[in-house]
Tab-separated table of C-alpha atoms and ligand atoms in Angstrom:
chain	number	residue	atom	x	y	z
D	860	UNK	CA	105.209	84.358	295.493
D	861	UNK	CA	104.678	87.346	297.738
D	862	UNK	CA	103.305	86.295	301.095
D	863	UNK	CA	101.395	88.707	303.282
D	864	UNK	CA	104.307	88.735	305.687
D	865	UNK	CA	106.659	89.670	302.880
D	866	UNK	CA	104.319	92.415	301.728
D	867	UNK	CA	104.244	93.913	305.223
D	868	UNK	CA	107.988	93.612	305.531
D	869	UNK	CA	108.680	95.376	302.230
D	870	UNK	CA	105.984	97.980	302.901
D	871	UNK	CA	107.756	98.912	306.136
D	872	UNK	CA	110.869	99.794	304.131
D	873	UNK	CA	109.475	103.255	303.373
D	874	UNK	CA	108.928	103.903	307.084
D	875	UNK	CA	112.442	102.699	307.742
D	876	UNK	CA	113.685	105.207	305.191
D	877	UNK	CA	111.859	108.015	307.001
D	878	UNK	CA	108.373	108.189	305.415
D	879	UNK	CA	105.841	109.738	307.797
D	880	UNK	CA	102.031	110.070	307.844
D	881	UNK	CA	102.261	113.763	306.925
D	882	UNK	CA	104.240	113.015	303.755
D	883	UNK	CA	103.108	113.065	300.144
D	884	UNK	CA	104.994	110.437	298.136
D	885	UNK	CA	105.269	110.716	294.363
D	886	UNK	CA	105.940	107.708	292.166
D	887	UNK	CA	106.003	107.412	288.383
D	888	UNK	CA	107.163	103.785	288.370
D	889	UNK	CA	104.856	101.087	286.999
D	890	UNK	CA	102.649	99.380	289.571
D	891	UNK	CA	103.373	95.913	288.174
D	892	UNK	CA	106.811	96.274	289.698
D	893	UNK	CA	107.442	95.705	293.383
D	894	UNK	CA	109.199	99.045	293.900
D	895	UNK	CA	106.112	101.164	293.207
D	896	UNK	CA	103.521	98.669	294.418
D	897	UNK	CA	105.121	97.386	297.617
D	898	UNK	CA	107.589	100.060	298.668
D	899	UNK	CA	105.728	103.113	297.349
D	900	UNK	CA	101.991	102.483	297.428
D	901	UNK	CA	101.915	99.864	300.208
D	902	UNK	CA	104.502	101.912	302.082
D	903	UNK	CA	102.103	104.884	302.071
D	904	UNK	CA	99.209	102.716	303.266
D	905	UNK	CA	101.406	101.369	306.029
D	906	UNK	CA	102.224	104.779	307.528
D	907	UNK	CA	99.063	106.576	306.398
D	908	UNK	CA	100.796	108.916	303.962
D	909	UNK	CA	99.403	110.287	300.690
D	910	UNK	CA	100.527	108.678	297.450
D	911	UNK	CA	100.601	110.535	294.136
D	912	UNK	CA	100.666	108.233	291.114
D	913	UNK	CA	101.695	109.269	287.641
D	914	UNK	CA	100.822	106.929	284.786
D	915	UNK	CA	103.961	107.690	282.831
D	916	UNK	CA	107.206	109.232	283.977
D	917	UNK	CA	108.018	112.652	282.568
D	918	UNK	CA	111.331	114.327	283.371
D	919	UNK	CA	110.122	117.728	282.171
D	920	UNK	CA	106.979	117.644	284.337
D	921	UNK	CA	108.673	116.139	287.349
D	922	UNK	CA	109.241	119.243	289.489
D	923	UNK	CA	105.996	120.909	288.374
D	924	UNK	CA	104.161	117.819	289.615
D	925	UNK	CA	106.084	117.931	292.895
D	926	UNK	CA	105.087	121.561	293.453
D	927	UNK	CA	101.493	121.067	292.371
D	928	UNK	CA	100.850	118.136	294.712
D	929	UNK	CA	103.028	119.363	297.592
D	930	UNK	CA	105.249	116.319	297.266
D	931	UNK	CA	107.723	115.706	300.084
D	932	UNK	CA	109.072	112.269	299.151
D	933	UNK	CA	109.965	110.937	295.717
D	934	UNK	CA	110.565	107.378	294.622
D	935	UNK	CA	113.172	106.618	291.984
D	936	UNK	CA	115.214	104.125	290.085
D	937	UNK	CA	118.643	105.327	289.017
D	938	UNK	CA	117.800	106.032	285.396
D	939	UNK	CA	114.921	108.351	286.340
D	940	UNK	CA	117.300	110.500	288.342
D	941	UNK	CA	119.628	110.629	285.361
D	942	UNK	CA	116.794	111.809	283.096
D	943	UNK	CA	115.873	114.493	285.626
D	944	UNK	CA	119.505	115.645	285.837
D	945	UNK	CA	119.645	115.749	282.042
D	946	UNK	CA	116.767	118.214	281.671
D	947	UNK	CA	117.745	121.808	280.763
D	948	UNK	CA	118.254	124.036	283.800
D	949	UNK	CA	115.341	126.269	284.754
D	950	UNK	CA	115.141	129.173	287.190
D	951	UNK	CA	113.754	128.297	290.609
D	952	UNK	CA	114.346	124.605	290.318
D	953	UNK	CA	115.509	124.358	293.918
D	954	UNK	CA	112.095	125.596	295.036
D	955	UNK	CA	110.242	122.455	295.965
D	956	UNK	CA	109.185	120.661	299.132
D	957	UNK	CA	110.944	117.392	298.436
D	958	UNK	CA	112.999	116.365	301.442
D	959	UNK	CA	113.533	112.653	300.835
D	960	UNK	CA	114.197	110.352	297.880
D	961	UNK	CA	113.788	106.604	298.228
D	962	UNK	CA	114.931	104.168	295.595
D	963	UNK	CA	117.700	102.132	294.113
D	964	UNK	CA	120.296	101.976	291.408
D	965	UNK	CA	121.476	105.581	291.441
D	966	UNK	CA	125.000	105.985	290.183
D	967	UNK	CA	127.418	108.074	292.206
D	968	UNK	CA	127.837	110.754	289.512
D	969	UNK	CA	124.072	111.245	289.206
D	970	UNK	CA	123.680	111.256	292.980
D	971	UNK	CA	126.173	114.109	293.309
D	972	UNK	CA	124.749	116.051	290.381
D	973	UNK	CA	121.212	115.731	291.720
D	974	UNK	CA	122.136	117.091	295.157
D	975	UNK	CA	124.177	119.937	293.706
D	976	UNK	CA	121.394	121.014	291.403
D	977	UNK	CA	118.187	120.405	293.338
D	978	UNK	CA	119.354	121.044	296.871
D	979	UNK	CA	119.610	119.079	300.087
D	980	UNK	CA	117.366	116.067	299.550
D	981	UNK	CA	118.075	113.082	301.793
D	982	UNK	CA	118.691	110.076	299.622
D	983	UNK	CA	117.834	106.638	300.940
D	984	UNK	CA	119.210	104.085	298.591
D	985	UNK	CA	118.154	100.494	299.131
D	986	UNK	CA	119.097	97.252	297.536
D	987	UNK	CA	116.821	94.272	297.118
D	988	UNK	CA	115.003	91.945	294.741
D	989	UNK	CA	111.248	91.320	294.808
D	990	UNK	CA	111.685	87.628	295.373
D	991	UNK	CA	114.868	87.894	297.430
D	992	UNK	CA	115.064	87.054	301.089
D	993	UNK	CA	117.023	90.100	302.257
D	994	UNK	CA	117.858	93.666	301.345
D	995	UNK	CA	120.059	96.535	302.450
D	996	UNK	CA	119.388	100.156	303.127
D	997	UNK	CA	122.113	102.736	302.864
D	998	UNK	CA	121.506	104.368	306.193
D	999	UNK	CA	124.877	106.053	306.305
D	1000	UNK	CA	124.891	108.790	303.725
D	1001	UNK	CA	127.926	107.454	301.930
D	1002	UNK	CA	127.529	108.400	298.296
D	1003	UNK	CA	127.301	105.392	296.025
D	1004	UNK	CA	127.026	102.814	298.791
D	1005	UNK	CA	123.934	100.631	299.077
D	1006	UNK	CA	124.519	99.805	302.704
D	1007	UNK	CA	126.917	98.849	305.395
D	1008	UNK	CA	127.454	95.559	307.094
D	1009	UNK	CA	127.198	95.558	310.856
D	1010	UNK	CA	126.826	92.993	313.575
D	1011	UNK	CA	123.168	93.866	313.997
D	1012	UNK	CA	122.446	93.116	310.355
D	1013	UNK	CA	124.647	90.018	310.356
D	1014	UNK	CA	122.657	88.604	313.244
D	1015	UNK	CA	119.427	88.650	311.253
D	1016	UNK	CA	120.478	87.825	307.741
D	1017	UNK	CA	123.388	85.654	306.910
D	1018	UNK	CA	124.785	86.765	303.595
D	1019	UNK	CA	128.156	86.396	301.941
D	1020	UNK	CA	129.974	87.697	298.919
D	1021	UNK	CA	131.542	84.664	297.264
D	1022	UNK	CA	134.115	84.252	294.485
D	1023	UNK	CA	132.537	84.068	291.077
D	1024	UNK	CA	133.940	82.791	287.805
D	1025	UNK	CA	132.566	85.117	285.176
D	1026	UNK	CA	133.692	82.959	282.246
D	1027	UNK	CA	132.164	79.739	283.548
D	1028	UNK	CA	129.247	81.778	284.863
D	1029	UNK	CA	129.255	79.981	288.199
D	1030	UNK	CA	130.686	80.332	291.708
D	1031	UNK	CA	134.256	79.157	292.245
D	1032	UNK	CA	134.410	75.933	294.265
D	1033	UNK	CA	137.424	74.743	296.255
D	1034	UNK	CA	138.750	71.173	296.274
D	1035	UNK	CA	136.084	70.157	298.788
D	1036	UNK	CA	133.428	71.622	296.534
D	1037	UNK	CA	132.653	74.627	298.731
D	1038	UNK	CA	132.532	78.344	297.884
D	1039	UNK	CA	134.961	80.901	299.269
D	1040	UNK	CA	134.221	84.439	300.476
D	1041	UNK	CA	135.996	87.268	298.640
D	1042	UNK	CA	138.412	89.665	300.321
D	1043	UNK	CA	137.518	93.331	300.957
D	1044	UNK	CA	137.726	95.311	297.728
D	1045	UNK	CA	137.016	92.269	295.584
D	1046	UNK	CA	133.673	91.840	293.794
D	1047	UNK	CA	131.720	88.747	294.736
D	1048	UNK	CA	128.341	87.153	294.158
D	1049	UNK	CA	125.861	88.107	296.866
D	1050	UNK	CA	124.187	85.038	298.336
D	1051	UNK	CA	121.768	85.072	301.257
D	1052	UNK	CA	121.220	82.049	303.468
D	1053	UNK	CA	117.693	80.666	303.286
D	1054	UNK	CA	116.358	80.229	306.791
D	1055	UNK	CA	113.054	80.344	308.590
D	1056	UNK	CA	113.607	84.026	309.290
D	1057	UNK	CA	114.761	84.688	305.714
D	1058	UNK	CA	112.653	82.340	303.598
D	1059	UNK	CA	112.603	82.123	299.826
D	1060	UNK	CA	109.126	81.320	298.530
D	1061	UNK	CA	110.137	80.955	294.913
D	1062	UNK	CA	108.106	81.503	291.767
D	1063	UNK	CA	104.459	80.508	291.479
D	1064	UNK	CA	104.033	77.373	289.388
D	1065	UNK	CA	107.655	77.260	288.303
D	1066	UNK	CA	109.681	74.929	290.535
D	1067	UNK	CA	112.497	74.746	287.992
D	1068	UNK	CA	113.024	78.482	287.968
D	1069	UNK	CA	112.808	78.474	291.753
D	1070	UNK	CA	115.525	75.820	292.015
D	1071	UNK	CA	117.772	77.798	289.666
D	1072	UNK	CA	117.832	80.674	292.154
D	1073	UNK	CA	118.982	78.413	294.982
D	1074	UNK	CA	122.647	77.675	295.491
D	1075	UNK	CA	123.296	74.546	297.546
D	1076	UNK	CA	126.274	73.221	299.515
D	1077	UNK	CA	127.838	76.666	299.675
D	1078	UNK	CA	129.832	76.438	302.903
D	1079	UNK	CA	128.594	73.105	304.234
D	1080	UNK	CA	126.806	70.056	302.935
D	1081	UNK	CA	123.064	70.617	302.793
D	1082	UNK	CA	122.981	74.407	303.217
D	1083	UNK	CA	120.991	76.575	300.802
D	1084	UNK	CA	121.431	80.192	299.736
D	1085	UNK	CA	119.384	82.542	297.573
D	1086	UNK	CA	121.463	83.520	294.566
D	1087	UNK	CA	120.852	87.226	293.939
D	1088	UNK	CA	122.728	87.211	290.629
D	1089	UNK	CA	124.386	90.463	291.671
D	1090	UNK	CA	128.054	91.178	292.140
D	1091	UNK	CA	128.774	93.478	295.068
D	1092	UNK	CA	131.953	94.756	296.618
D	1093	UNK	CA	132.613	95.520	300.265
D	1094	UNK	CA	135.330	97.996	301.171
D	1095	UNK	CA	137.528	97.947	304.282
D	1096	UNK	CA	135.004	100.031	306.212
D	1097	UNK	CA	132.351	97.442	305.344
D	1098	UNK	CA	130.387	99.675	302.998
D	1099	UNK	CA	128.686	97.654	300.274
D	1100	UNK	CA	128.668	98.736	296.626
D	1101	UNK	CA	126.700	97.291	293.752
D	1102	UNK	CA	129.052	96.288	290.936
D	1103	UNK	CA	127.107	94.539	288.198
D	1104	UNK	CA	124.590	91.889	287.287
D	1105	UNK	CA	126.287	88.519	286.893
D	1106	UNK	CA	125.404	88.160	283.207
D	1107	UNK	CA	126.510	91.708	282.390
D	1108	UNK	CA	130.066	91.446	283.653
D	1109	UNK	CA	132.374	89.977	281.027
D	1110	UNK	CA	136.002	88.927	280.856
D	1111	UNK	CA	138.579	90.566	278.643
D	1112	UNK	CA	142.295	89.856	278.763
D	1113	UNK	CA	141.861	87.808	281.909
D	1114	UNK	CA	140.148	90.581	283.851
D	1115	UNK	CA	136.529	91.024	284.879
D	1116	UNK	CA	134.912	94.085	283.413
D	1117	UNK	CA	131.909	95.350	285.379
D	1118	UNK	CA	129.809	97.136	282.779
D	1119	UNK	CA	128.117	99.452	285.283
D	1120	UNK	CA	131.499	100.681	286.475
D	1121	UNK	CA	132.574	101.542	282.949
D	1122	UNK	CA	129.245	103.305	282.380
D	1123	UNK	CA	129.712	105.261	285.605
D	1124	UNK	CA	133.130	106.489	284.584
D	1125	UNK	CA	132.325	107.371	280.975
D	1126	UNK	CA	128.946	108.995	281.582
D	1127	UNK	CA	130.813	112.054	282.887
D	1128	UNK	CA	131.890	112.921	279.320
D	1129	UNK	CA	129.859	115.984	278.415
D	1130	UNK	CA	128.527	114.880	275.016
D	1131	UNK	CA	127.200	111.607	276.449
D	1132	UNK	CA	123.533	111.663	277.400
D	1133	UNK	CA	123.260	107.948	278.106
D	1134	UNK	CA	125.627	105.026	277.815
D	1135	UNK	CA	125.136	101.264	277.835
D	1136	UNK	CA	128.238	99.035	278.008
D	1137	UNK	CA	128.328	95.325	277.108
D	1138	UNK	CA	130.641	92.634	275.798
D	1139	UNK	CA	130.696	91.464	272.174
D	1140	UNK	CA	132.426	88.385	270.766
D	1141	UNK	CA	135.535	88.890	268.674
D	1142	UNK	CA	137.377	86.054	266.917
D	1143	UNK	CA	139.773	84.199	269.162
D	1144	UNK	CA	138.452	85.825	272.306
D	1145	UNK	CA	135.159	86.179	273.991
D	1146	UNK	CA	133.758	89.468	274.841
D	1147	UNK	CA	135.450	92.690	274.158
D	1148	UNK	CA	133.934	95.899	275.474
D	1149	UNK	CA	131.503	97.957	273.419
D	1150	UNK	CA	129.486	101.034	274.329
D	1151	UNK	CA	126.164	102.168	272.886
D	1152	UNK	CA	125.948	105.912	273.319
D	1153	UNK	CA	123.137	108.409	273.000
D	1154	UNK	CA	124.499	111.885	272.347
D	1155	UNK	CA	123.325	114.975	274.165
D	1156	UNK	CA	121.244	117.219	271.898
D	1157	UNK	CA	123.349	119.658	269.904
D	1158	UNK	CA	126.634	117.812	270.478
D	1159	UNK	CA	128.679	115.482	268.331
D	1160	UNK	CA	130.782	112.440	269.082
D	1161	UNK	CA	134.392	113.333	269.874
D	1162	UNK	CA	136.510	110.203	269.779
D	1163	UNK	CA	139.578	111.838	271.228
D	1164	UNK	CA	137.791	113.115	274.329
D	1165	UNK	CA	136.136	109.808	275.034
D	1166	UNK	CA	139.441	107.960	274.594
D	1167	UNK	CA	141.189	110.427	276.916
D	1168	UNK	CA	138.556	110.035	279.625
D	1169	UNK	CA	138.660	106.243	279.301
D	1170	UNK	CA	142.451	106.208	279.531
D	1171	UNK	CA	142.434	108.502	282.563
D	1172	UNK	CA	139.916	106.633	284.663
D	1173	UNK	CA	139.734	103.028	283.518
D	1174	UNK	CA	142.263	100.201	283.476
D	1175	UNK	CA	143.151	99.475	279.845
D	1176	UNK	CA	141.297	96.141	279.764
D	1177	UNK	CA	138.045	97.935	280.664
D	1178	UNK	CA	138.212	100.572	277.901
D	1179	UNK	CA	135.480	99.850	275.305
D	1180	UNK	CA	137.023	98.910	271.953
D	1181	UNK	CA	133.886	99.781	270.006
D	1182	UNK	CA	131.339	102.565	270.172
D	1183	UNK	CA	127.915	102.600	268.586
D	1184	UNK	CA	125.881	105.801	268.393
D	1185	UNK	CA	122.144	105.376	268.904
D	1186	UNK	CA	119.209	107.764	268.676
D	1187	UNK	CA	117.620	106.065	271.681
D	1188	UNK	CA	118.795	103.336	274.004
D	1189	UNK	CA	116.454	100.425	274.535
D	1190	UNK	CA	115.013	100.234	278.051
D	1191	UNK	CA	112.553	98.013	279.889
D	1192	UNK	CA	109.269	99.168	281.441
D	1193	UNK	CA	111.146	99.686	284.684
D	1194	UNK	CA	113.888	101.768	283.058
D	1195	UNK	CA	116.592	99.128	282.969
D	1196	UNK	CA	118.816	99.146	279.941
D	1197	UNK	CA	118.588	96.188	277.619
D	1198	UNK	CA	121.820	94.648	276.401
D	1199	UNK	CA	120.637	91.432	274.682
D	1200	UNK	CA	119.959	92.814	271.201
D	1201	UNK	CA	123.120	94.917	271.270
D	1202	UNK	CA	125.251	91.892	272.187
D	1203	UNK	CA	123.699	89.879	269.348
D	1204	UNK	CA	124.214	92.625	266.747
D	1205	UNK	CA	127.869	92.977	267.710
D	1206	UNK	CA	129.984	95.424	265.718
D	1207	UNK	CA	129.348	94.435	262.113
D	1208	UNK	CA	129.153	97.592	259.952
D	1209	UNK	CA	127.443	95.543	257.231
D	1210	UNK	CA	124.502	94.968	259.545
D	1211	UNK	CA	124.420	98.025	261.781
D	1212	UNK	CA	123.420	101.191	259.998
D	1213	UNK	CA	124.186	103.477	262.929
D	1214	UNK	CA	127.626	105.129	263.213
D	1215	UNK	CA	130.256	102.711	264.546
D	1216	UNK	CA	133.684	103.547	265.887
D	1217	UNK	CA	136.705	101.509	266.893
D	1218	UNK	CA	139.434	102.492	269.331
D	1219	UNK	CA	142.711	103.408	267.691
D	1220	UNK	CA	144.931	103.091	270.758
D	1221	UNK	CA	148.050	104.372	268.988
D	1222	UNK	CA	146.314	107.603	267.966
D	1223	UNK	CA	144.391	107.817	271.252
D	1224	UNK	CA	141.014	108.238	269.589
D	1225	UNK	CA	138.010	106.402	268.198
D	1226	UNK	CA	137.874	106.235	264.405
D	1227	UNK	CA	134.976	105.184	262.142
D	1228	UNK	CA	134.785	101.416	261.768
D	1229	UNK	CA	134.915	100.608	258.061
D	1230	UNK	CA	134.044	97.313	256.402
D	1231	UNK	CA	137.770	96.848	255.678
D	1232	UNK	CA	138.758	97.292	259.323
D	1233	UNK	CA	135.953	94.941	260.306
D	1234	UNK	CA	137.378	92.271	257.978
D	1235	UNK	CA	140.846	92.808	259.426
D	1236	UNK	CA	139.489	92.211	262.924
D	1237	UNK	CA	137.618	89.076	261.870
D	1238	UNK	CA	140.687	87.665	260.132
D	1239	UNK	CA	142.779	88.676	263.117
D	1240	UNK	CA	145.116	90.921	261.128
D	1241	UNK	CA	144.211	93.738	263.453
D	1242	UNK	CA	144.849	93.234	267.151
D	1243	UNK	CA	142.468	94.841	269.564
E	1340	NAG	C1	99.439	122.365	298.720
E	1340	NAG	O1	99.681	123.200	299.795
E	1340	NAG	C2	99.032	124.453	299.679
E	1340	NAG	C3	99.514	125.354	300.828
E	1340	NAG	O2	99.452	124.678	302.047
E	1340	NAG	C4	97.539	124.247	299.684
E	1340	NAG	O3	96.869	125.495	299.560
E	1340	NAG	C5	97.170	123.354	298.519
E	1340	NAG	O4	95.789	123.050	298.542
E	1340	NAG	C6	97.981	122.062	298.557
E	1340	NAG	N1	97.757	121.296	297.324
E	1340	NAG	C7	97.323	120.054	297.314
E	1340	NAG	C8	97.129	119.415	295.974
E	1340	NAG	O5	97.085	119.439	298.310
E	1341	NAG	C1	122.671	107.189	301.711
E	1341	NAG	O1	123.465	108.254	301.400
E	1341	NAG	C2	122.791	109.500	301.253
E	1341	NAG	C3	123.655	110.489	300.540
E	1341	NAG	O2	124.647	111.047	301.300
E	1341	NAG	C4	122.359	109.930	302.600
E	1341	NAG	O3	121.832	111.231	302.611
E	1341	NAG	C5	121.399	108.925	303.092
E	1341	NAG	O4	121.179	109.129	304.434
E	1341	NAG	C6	121.845	107.493	302.867
E	1341	NAG	N1	120.738	106.636	302.764
E	1341	NAG	C7	120.351	105.986	303.799
E	1341	NAG	C8	119.214	105.079	303.614
E	1341	NAG	O5	120.887	106.137	304.825
């Protein structure tokens, strides 16, 4: 349910990010999604700017479009920026009029690459859900951060990051049945208090689904919070960082593995074009890390290099045990990676026809996963 008030509120986000009447905003996101419809299109109507719509995103036509339509502001989701950064370099690619990029979900490595390659574009990263009752804007310029907590913000929206039990898939409750806030540096579930000023209107005709998004008796009997389903981390300077979706984080060897963090770290390996990390069930334990990888054109998978990168920048529990090479990674209409099918298919070489690899920690490399090794893992003769 999007009320008129909500529409106006979200539409003003673009102005807040710096959109002006003289701007030309370019969006290639689908209009059935609130980002393009409410932030982009409605945002242009709100300030009186020009909006350029493209029916289907094209990385190779992106800058040509920007030049042709005199675009000054672009709208993105993180994956689009990655596709743009992955296009072959062309002469004159810093020649464009784009001064501002507004969007969400850009990973730090892509953010840096984008600025280095395409010049000084101001990036306004925001965080929010269509149906949510609050959002953040990274107004600070800190790469990777989605925002910063301050007293001003705290006065208007009351949100907390609370301890979350990934295995039980629910917030941790103390002996009185209440939730506890996490410490700085610790990932927690973002919940936003539902108040008159921050209402949650729920889903049209689906009271059950609406109720599922509401967390009750969080810090006191009778209170109600909107459950964003997102794990965020706040550092000591009160910068907020997106960590993972609740269902995507998994537990391995007693530690939480945030799949987006692993993806961030490993996507720097030069033969990796795209990477999607998820947890698969192995006998005796739930959820061991696996990565689906799309290779950059003209490269091949190098197990040793991937293992070295993983060892250098990830704690050992977060290193993916399995790798699956794919021609194309499955994405949604709004460019979010799908994990469901991958999780279900697991790492069975009898079912998956694509190349599969398993980490050989002793040799420090990934080796092809044979049917024999698969059997050894199932019968627990081989320890992961
Ligand atoms: C872009 O700007 C140029 C120079 O000001 C102008 O001649 C041209 O008509 C503009 N293009 C569009 C599509 O508005
Ligand atoms: C977020 O960080 C970028 C990158 O440094 C910065 O340019 C921008 O001002 C920030 N975004 C917002 C909304 O402040």
